[in-house]
Amino acid sequence: MIAVLFGAAALIVVITLIRAVRIVPQQRQDVVERLGKYKRTLNPGLNLLVPFIDAVRTKVDMREQVVSFPPQPVITSDNLVVSIDTVLYFKVVDSVRATYEISNFLQAIEQLTVTTLRNVIGSLDLERALTSREEINRHLSGVLDETTGRWGIKVTRVEIKAIEPPPSIRDSMEKQMRAERDRRAAILNAEGHKQSQILSAEGEKQAAVLRADGDRQARILQAEGQAKAIRTVFDAIHQANPSQKVLAYQYLQALPQIANGQANKVWIVPAELTKALEGLGGALGGLSQMAGDTPSPQASSDASAVEREAAEAARAAAEAAQEVTNEVRAAEAQATSGSRPAGLPAPEPVSPASLLGDTTTEGRSERA
């Protein structure tokens, strides 16, 4: 019997010690009531209570907490229903008020967030709601902090996790974005084509200017070369002081080249070739007299050789003229069927002696 009493007394002492000693962990506060009335708040560490009189009402976590609310349908100002997910960050700053001012502060915060979010989104259209998340977060945080302050709760941050418009609106937005990107691409392509055309035009302009400048320089150099060549030939002829016979000889040498042209179908040789040569020689002689053209001693010493070459050239020209005359007569006879036109007299044959005529006599008189 005595052992049972001692055992019961020991059990009562152990239970009393357990109920009297409380160890509170860090970042937690326990609200203690004495006989149903708030007595004190136990801080982290070892605490003693009055057994069977004091009792712990709630254990409040003082750390910052994160709560994610389910998606809530919200109607915008342009009558579109969007689904919004929110994330709330809060912490309890007064465990007594969080225990006695409201029965379930987490549910109260959730409902307050939903109503405030509907008020804020209801005053915005869809485009502004999608682009004004920071503004919505600040507005929600201010309203919640002001309301939950009397509950001993501090709302540190409110974040909108997602805003989901209806599927049809998403398709329209994708089409609009695609059209906007296509427009920007077209503008960039047009700008690039414009710059390319401008650069090409500038390059062609510079090339044309340089080409014209090069052509001008080439023409100037060519003209200067021709002028220098003509001046050199003129000086050489003036210094050589050629006589009338030499000029007539040069003319006779040029006659076959005139006859050999591809465009010369018919070459009319005048009957008075001797007179023509005499007139040409007289004109050239007059020019030589005007310029003070007198044969030099070296030219006089070679007069006999020049006369021989002139005679040979005259004979060759006379033979060529005779051949051409025969061909002309044959063509006229074939065209008129044996009758010669009255207005076209027959050309007289030209002999080499007639070409030189008085030229030899004049040369001999000059040598005398």
Coordinates of C-alpha atoms in Angstrom, one line a residue:
M1 CA 0.0 0.0 0.0
I2 CA 2.8 2.4 0.9
A3 CA 4.6 1.5 -2.3
V4 CA 1.5 2.4 -4.4
L5 CA 1.3 5.7 -2.6
F6 CA 4.9 6.5 -3.2
G7 CA 4.5 5.5 -6.9
A8 CA 1.5 7.7 -7.3
A9 CA 3.2 10.6 -5.7
A10 CA 6.3 10.2 -7.9
L11 CA 4.0 10.1 -11.0
I12 CA 2.3 13.3 -9.9
V13 CA 5.6 15.1 -9.4
V14 CA 6.8 14.0 -12.8
I15 CA 3.6 15.2 -14.5
T16 CA 3.8 18.5 -12.6
L17 CA 7.4 19.1 -13.7
I18 CA 6.5 18.3 -17.3
R19 CA 3.7 20.8 -17.2
A20 CA 5.7 23.4 -15.4
V21 CA 8.8 23.4 -17.7
R22 CA 8.5 24.6 -21.3
I23 CA 11.3 24.9 -23.8
V24 CA 10.4 27.3 -26.7
P25 CA 12.6 27.0 -29.9
Q26 CA 14.0 30.0 -31.8
Q27 CA 11.7 32.1 -33.9
R28 CA 8.6 30.9 -32.1
Q29 CA 6.4 32.4 -29.4
D30 CA 3.9 30.6 -27.2
V31 CA 0.8 32.4 -25.9
V32 CA 0.0 31.4 -22.3
E33 CA -3.4 31.7 -20.7
R34 CA -4.1 31.5 -17.0
L35 CA -7.5 30.2 -16.2
G36 CA -8.7 31.1 -19.7
K37 CA -7.2 34.6 -19.7
Y38 CA -4.1 35.8 -21.5
K39 CA -1.2 35.8 -19.1
R40 CA 2.1 36.2 -21.0
T41 CA 4.0 35.2 -24.1
L42 CA 6.8 32.7 -23.8
N43 CA 10.0 33.7 -25.6
P44 CA 12.6 31.2 -27.0
G45 CA 14.4 29.3 -24.3
L46 CA 13.5 27.7 -20.9
N47 CA 10.3 28.9 -19.4
L48 CA 8.4 27.8 -16.2
L49 CA 4.6 27.7 -15.8
V50 CA 2.3 27.1 -12.9
P51 CA 1.1 23.6 -13.3
F52 CA -2.6 23.0 -13.9
I53 CA -3.2 26.7 -13.9
D54 CA -1.2 28.1 -16.9
A55 CA -1.8 26.6 -20.4
V56 CA -0.4 27.3 -23.8
R57 CA -3.1 28.7 -26.1
T58 CA -1.2 28.9 -29.5
K59 CA 2.3 28.4 -30.8
V60 CA 3.0 31.2 -33.3
D61 CA 5.8 30.9 -35.9
M62 CA 7.6 34.2 -36.2
R63 CA 9.4 33.5 -39.4
E64 CA 8.4 34.9 -42.8
Q65 CA 5.9 32.7 -44.6
V66 CA 5.0 32.2 -48.2
V67 CA 1.5 31.3 -49.3
S68 CA 0.5 30.6 -52.9
F69 CA -3.2 31.2 -53.6
P70 CA -5.1 29.2 -56.3
P71 CA -6.0 30.9 -59.6
Q72 CA -8.8 33.4 -59.3
P73 CA -11.1 34.5 -62.2
V74 CA -11.0 38.3 -62.5
I75 CA -13.0 40.5 -65.0
T76 CA -11.1 43.4 -66.6
S77 CA -12.6 46.7 -67.6
D78 CA -13.0 45.5 -71.2
N79 CA -15.2 42.5 -70.0
L80 CA -12.6 39.8 -70.4
V81 CA -12.2 37.1 -67.8
V82 CA -8.6 36.4 -66.9
S83 CA -7.2 33.9 -64.4
I84 CA -4.6 35.3 -61.9
D85 CA -2.2 33.4 -59.6
T86 CA -0.8 35.3 -56.7
V87 CA 2.0 34.6 -54.2
L88 CA 1.9 36.3 -50.7
Y89 CA 4.9 36.9 -48.4
F90 CA 4.1 37.8 -44.8
K91 CA 5.3 37.5 -41.2
V92 CA 3.7 37.7 -37.7
V93 CA 5.1 40.6 -35.8
D94 CA 2.7 40.4 -32.8
S95 CA 1.7 36.9 -31.7
V96 CA -0.9 38.1 -29.2
R97 CA -2.9 40.1 -31.8
A98 CA -2.5 37.4 -34.4
T99 CA -4.1 35.0 -31.8
Y100 CA -6.9 37.2 -30.4
E101 CA -7.7 39.8 -33.1
I102 CA -8.7 37.2 -35.8
S103 CA -9.5 33.6 -35.7
N104 CA -7.8 32.5 -38.9
F105 CA -5.5 35.2 -40.3
L106 CA -4.3 33.1 -43.3
Q107 CA -7.8 32.7 -44.6
A108 CA -8.5 36.3 -44.0
I109 CA -5.4 37.3 -45.9
E110 CA -6.4 35.1 -48.9
Q111 CA -9.9 36.6 -49.1
L112 CA -8.6 40.1 -48.7
T113 CA -6.1 39.5 -51.6
V114 CA -8.8 38.1 -53.9
T115 CA -11.1 41.1 -53.3
T116 CA -8.4 43.7 -53.6
L117 CA -7.1 42.0 -56.8
R118 CA -10.6 42.1 -58.4
N119 CA -10.9 45.8 -57.6
V120 CA -7.5 46.6 -59.0
I121 CA -7.9 44.5 -62.2
G122 CA -11.4 45.6 -62.7
S123 CA -10.2 49.2 -63.3
L124 CA -7.7 48.1 -66.0
D125 CA -8.1 46.7 -69.5
L126 CA -6.3 43.5 -70.6
E127 CA -3.3 45.1 -72.2
R128 CA -2.6 47.4 -69.2
A129 CA -3.2 44.5 -66.8
L130 CA -0.6 42.4 -68.7
T131 CA 2.0 45.3 -68.6
S132 CA 1.3 46.8 -65.2
R133 CA 2.3 44.0 -62.8
E134 CA 4.6 46.2 -60.7
E135 CA 1.8 48.7 -60.2
I136 CA -0.7 46.0 -59.2
N137 CA 1.8 44.5 -56.8
R138 CA 2.4 47.8 -55.1
H139 CA -1.3 48.5 -54.8
L140 CA -2.0 45.0 -53.3
S141 CA 0.9 45.3 -50.9
G142 CA -0.3 48.7 -49.6
V143 CA -3.9 47.6 -49.1
L144 CA -3.0 44.3 -47.4
D145 CA -0.3 45.9 -45.2
E146 CA -2.8 48.5 -44.0
T147 CA -5.5 46.0 -43.2
T148 CA -3.4 43.3 -41.7
G149 CA -1.4 45.7 -39.5
R150 CA -4.1 45.6 -36.8
W151 CA -3.9 41.8 -36.8
G152 CA -0.2 41.8 -35.9
I153 CA 0.8 40.7 -39.4
K154 CA 3.2 42.4 -41.8
V155 CA 2.7 41.7 -45.6
T156 CA 6.2 42.1 -47.0
R157 CA 5.5 41.3 -50.7
V158 CA 2.8 40.4 -53.1
E159 CA 3.6 38.9 -56.5
I160 CA 1.4 38.0 -59.4
K161 CA 2.7 34.7 -60.7
A162 CA 0.6 34.4 -63.9
I163 CA -2.1 36.2 -65.8
E164 CA -3.9 33.8 -68.2
P165 CA -6.3 35.3 -70.7
P166 CA -8.9 33.2 -72.6
P167 CA -7.6 30.9 -75.4
S168 CA -9.3 33.0 -78.1
I169 CA -7.6 36.1 -76.8
R170 CA -4.2 34.4 -76.7
D171 CA -4.6 33.4 -80.3
S172 CA -5.5 37.0 -81.3
M173 CA -2.5 38.3 -79.3
E174 CA -0.2 35.8 -81.0
K175 CA -1.5 36.9 -84.4
Q176 CA -1.1 40.6 -83.5
M177 CA 2.5 39.9 -82.3
R178 CA 3.3 38.0 -85.5
A179 CA 1.9 40.8 -87.6
E180 CA 3.9 43.4 -85.6
R181 CA 7.1 41.4 -86.1
D182 CA 6.4 41.0 -89.8
R183 CA 5.9 44.7 -90.1
R184 CA 9.2 45.4 -88.3
A185 CA 10.9 42.9 -90.6
A186 CA 9.4 44.6 -93.7
I187 CA 10.5 48.0 -92.4
L188 CA 14.0 46.8 -91.8
N189 CA 14.2 45.1 -95.2
A190 CA 13.0 48.4 -96.8
E191 CA 15.6 50.4 -94.9
G192 CA 18.3 48.0 -96.0
H193 CA 17.2 48.1 -99.6
K194 CA 17.1 51.9 -99.4
Q195 CA 20.6 52.1 -98.0
S196 CA 21.8 49.6 -100.7
Q197 CA 20.3 51.7 -103.5
I198 CA 21.8 54.9 -102.0
L199 CA 25.3 53.3 -101.8
S200 CA 25.0 51.8 -105.3
A201 CA 24.0 55.2 -106.7
E202 CA 26.9 56.9 -104.9
G203 CA 29.3 54.3 -106.2
E204 CA 28.0 54.7 -109.8
K205 CA 28.2 58.5 -109.4
Q206 CA 31.8 58.3 -108.3
A207 CA 32.7 55.8 -111.0
A208 CA 31.1 58.0 -113.7
V209 CA 33.0 61.0 -112.4
L210 CA 36.3 59.2 -112.3
R211 CA 35.6 57.7 -115.7
A212 CA 34.8 61.1 -117.2
D213 CA 37.9 62.5 -115.6
G214 CA 40.1 59.8 -117.0
D215 CA 38.5 60.2 -120.5
R216 CA 39.2 64.0 -120.3
Q217 CA 42.8 63.4 -119.3
A218 CA 43.2 60.9 -122.1
R219 CA 41.7 63.3 -124.7
I220 CA 43.9 66.1 -123.4
L221 CA 47.0 63.9 -123.6
Q222 CA 46.0 62.6 -127.1
A223 CA 45.4 66.1 -128.3
E224 CA 48.7 67.2 -126.9
G225 CA 50.4 64.3 -128.6
Q226 CA 48.8 65.0 -132.0
A227 CA 49.7 68.7 -131.7
K228 CA 53.3 67.8 -130.9
A229 CA 53.4 65.3 -133.8
I230 CA 51.9 67.9 -136.2
R231 CA 54.3 70.5 -135.0
T232 CA 57.3 68.1 -135.4
V233 CA 56.2 67.2 -138.9
F234 CA 55.7 70.9 -139.8
D235 CA 59.1 71.8 -138.4
A236 CA 60.7 68.9 -140.3
I237 CA 59.0 69.9 -143.6
H238 CA 59.9 73.6 -143.1
Q239 CA 63.5 72.7 -142.3
A240 CA 63.7 70.3 -145.3
N241 CA 62.2 73.0 -147.6
P242 CA 60.7 70.6 -150.3
S243 CA 60.4 71.8 -153.9
Q244 CA 57.3 71.6 -156.1
K245 CA 58.5 68.4 -157.7
V246 CA 58.6 66.5 -154.4
L247 CA 55.1 67.6 -153.6
A248 CA 53.9 66.4 -157.0
Y249 CA 55.7 63.1 -156.4
Q250 CA 53.9 62.7 -153.1
Y251 CA 50.6 63.3 -154.8
L252 CA 51.3 60.7 -157.4
Q253 CA 52.1 58.2 -154.7
A254 CA 48.8 58.8 -153.0
L255 CA 46.7 58.2 -156.1
P256 CA 46.9 54.3 -155.9
Q257 CA 45.8 54.4 -152.3
I258 CA 42.8 56.6 -153.2
A259 CA 41.8 54.1 -155.9
N260 CA 42.2 51.0 -153.6
G261 CA 39.3 52.1 -151.3
Q262 CA 36.6 49.5 -150.8
A263 CA 33.9 52.1 -151.3
N264 CA 35.3 53.2 -154.7
K265 CA 33.2 51.3 -157.2
V266 CA 34.0 53.7 -160.1
W267 CA 37.0 56.0 -160.3
I268 CA 36.7 58.8 -162.8
V269 CA 40.1 59.9 -164.1
P270 CA 39.9 63.4 -165.6
A271 CA 41.2 63.9 -169.2
E272 CA 43.1 66.9 -168.3
L273 CA 45.2 65.1 -165.6
T274 CA 48.3 67.1 -166.7
K275 CA 46.6 70.4 -166.2
A276 CA 45.3 69.2 -162.8
L277 CA 48.8 68.3 -161.8
E278 CA 50.2 71.5 -163.1
G279 CA 47.5 73.5 -161.2
L280 CA 48.2 71.5 -158.0
G281 CA 51.9 72.0 -158.4
G282 CA 51.4 75.7 -159.0
A283 CA 49.3 76.1 -155.9
L284 CA 51.8 74.2 -153.8
G285 CA 54.6 76.3 -155.4
G286 CA 52.7 79.5 -154.5
L287 CA 52.5 78.3 -150.9
S288 CA 56.1 77.5 -150.9
Q289 CA 57.0 80.9 -152.3
M290 CA 54.8 82.6 -149.6
A291 CA 56.6 80.7 -146.9
G292 CA 60.1 81.4 -148.4
D293 CA 60.3 77.9 -149.8
T294 CA 63.6 77.6 -151.8
P295 CA 65.3 74.3 -152.5
S296 CA 68.2 73.6 -150.3
P297 CA 71.5 72.5 -151.9
Q298 CA 71.1 69.0 -150.7
A299 CA 67.6 68.8 -152.4
S300 CA 69.1 70.2 -155.7
S301 CA 71.7 67.6 -155.7
D302 CA 69.1 64.8 -155.5
A303 CA 66.8 66.4 -158.1
S304 CA 67.8 63.9 -160.8
A305 CA 66.9 60.9 -158.6
V306 CA 63.5 62.5 -157.7
E307 CA 62.8 63.1 -161.3
R308 CA 63.4 59.5 -162.2
E309 CA 61.1 58.3 -159.3
A310 CA 58.5 60.8 -160.4
A311 CA 58.6 59.6 -164.0
E312 CA 58.2 56.0 -162.9
A313 CA 55.3 57.0 -160.6
A314 CA 53.7 59.0 -163.4
R315 CA 53.9 56.0 -165.8
A316 CA 52.3 53.7 -163.2
A317 CA 49.5 56.3 -162.6
A318 CA 48.9 56.7 -166.4
E319 CA 48.7 52.9 -166.8
A320 CA 46.2 52.6 -163.9
A321 CA 44.2 55.5 -165.4
Q322 CA 44.2 53.9 -168.8
E323 CA 42.9 50.6 -167.3
V324 CA 40.2 52.5 -165.5
T325 CA 39.3 54.4 -168.7
N326 CA 38.9 51.1 -170.6
E327 CA 36.7 49.7 -167.9
V328 CA 34.5 52.8 -167.9
R329 CA 34.1 52.6 -171.7
A330 CA 33.2 49.0 -171.5
A331 CA 30.6 49.7 -168.8
E332 CA 29.1 52.6 -170.9
A333 CA 29.0 50.5 -174.0
Q334 CA 27.2 47.6 -172.2
A335 CA 24.7 50.1 -170.5
T336 CA 23.8 52.0 -173.7
S337 CA 23.9 48.9 -176.0
G338 CA 26.5 50.3 -178.3
S339 CA 25.4 54.0 -178.3
R340 CA 27.4 56.5 -176.2
P341 CA 25.6 59.3 -174.5
A342 CA 26.0 62.7 -176.2
G343 CA 26.8 64.6 -173.0
L344 CA 29.7 62.4 -171.9
P345 CA 32.8 62.8 -174.2
A346 CA 35.4 60.0 -174.3
P347 CA 38.4 60.6 -172.1
E348 CA 41.7 61.0 -173.9
P349 CA 44.5 58.6 -173.1
V350 CA 47.2 59.9 -170.7
S351 CA 50.8 59.1 -171.4
P352 CA 53.7 59.3 -168.9
A353 CA 55.4 61.9 -170.9
S354 CA 52.3 64.2 -170.7
L355 CA 52.4 63.9 -166.9
L356 CA 55.9 65.1 -166.6
G357 CA 55.6 67.4 -169.6
D358 CA 57.3 70.6 -168.8
T359 CA 58.5 69.4 -165.4
T360 CA 61.7 67.9 -166.8
T361 CA 62.4 71.0 -168.8
E362 CA 61.9 73.2 -165.8
G363 CA 64.2 70.9 -163.8
R364 CA 66.9 71.2 -166.4
S365 CA 66.5 75.0 -166.6
E366 CA 66.9 75.2 -162.8
R367 CA 70.0 73.1 -162.8
A368 CA 71.4 75.3 -165.6

